[in-house]
XYZ file of C-alpha atoms in Angstrom:
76
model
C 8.579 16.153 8.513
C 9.566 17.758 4.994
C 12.458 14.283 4.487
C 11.942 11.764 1.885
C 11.761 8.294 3.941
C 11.442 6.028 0.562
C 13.241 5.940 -2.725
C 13.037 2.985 -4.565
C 13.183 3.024 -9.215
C 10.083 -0.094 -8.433
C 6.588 0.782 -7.454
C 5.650 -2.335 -5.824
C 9.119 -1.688 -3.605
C 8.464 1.525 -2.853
C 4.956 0.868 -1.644
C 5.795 -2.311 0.089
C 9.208 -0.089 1.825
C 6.504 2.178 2.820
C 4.007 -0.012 4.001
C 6.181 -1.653 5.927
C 7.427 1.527 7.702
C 3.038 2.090 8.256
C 2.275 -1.180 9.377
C 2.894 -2.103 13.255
C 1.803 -4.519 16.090
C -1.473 -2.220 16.438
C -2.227 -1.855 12.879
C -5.786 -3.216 11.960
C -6.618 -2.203 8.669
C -4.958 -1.043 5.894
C -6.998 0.427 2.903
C -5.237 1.051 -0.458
C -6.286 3.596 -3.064
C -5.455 2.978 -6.770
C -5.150 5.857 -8.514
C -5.042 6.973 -12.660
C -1.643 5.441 -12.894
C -1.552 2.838 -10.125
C -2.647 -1.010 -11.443
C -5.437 -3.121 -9.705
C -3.238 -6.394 -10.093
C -0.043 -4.824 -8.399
C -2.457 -3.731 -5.480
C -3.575 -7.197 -5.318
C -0.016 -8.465 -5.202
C 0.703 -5.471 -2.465
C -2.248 -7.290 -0.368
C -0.669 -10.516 -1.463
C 2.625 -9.421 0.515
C 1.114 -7.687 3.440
C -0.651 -10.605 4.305
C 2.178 -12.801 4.043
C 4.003 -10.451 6.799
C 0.217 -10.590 9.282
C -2.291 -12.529 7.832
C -4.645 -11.157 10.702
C -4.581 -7.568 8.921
C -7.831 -6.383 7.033
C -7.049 -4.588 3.544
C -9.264 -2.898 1.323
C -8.595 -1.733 -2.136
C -10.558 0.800 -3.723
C -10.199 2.780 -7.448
C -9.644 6.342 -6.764
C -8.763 7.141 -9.764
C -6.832 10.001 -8.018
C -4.470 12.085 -10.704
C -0.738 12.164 -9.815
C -0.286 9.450 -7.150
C -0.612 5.898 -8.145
C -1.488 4.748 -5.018
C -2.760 6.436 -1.301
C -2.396 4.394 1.566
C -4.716 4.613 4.674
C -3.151 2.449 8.011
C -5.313 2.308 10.880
């Protein structure tokens, strides 16, 4: 609704803030998009931590290689 929700200087905070504020008791799947400037390992150690909060979630990570955004996250 035109607000920033997140702010964080760290990536992997940022997304995991974010995430977080995505991910609820309904939440199935959550697919993560690595863009030009994002990094396969820190989307592995995003999975990593998402599990760790519902290991029954199903996450896919895919290379975009999007411009601009490091990462684009899908939760469904």
């Amino acid at each position: 609704e035109g607000k920033i929700v997140v702010s964080e200087p760290d990536r992997f905070d940022a997304s995991m803030t974010t995430l977080k504020a995505m991910v609820d008791e309904d939440s199935e799947i959550v697919t993560l998009i690595v863009g030009e400037e994002g990094q396969l390992e820190e989307a592995q150690r995003i999975e990593e931590a998402l599990l760790e909060l519902d290991d029954e979630l199903e996450i896919e990570i895919h290379e975009g290689n999007q411009p601009v955004y490091p990462y684009i996250f899908s939760v469904e």
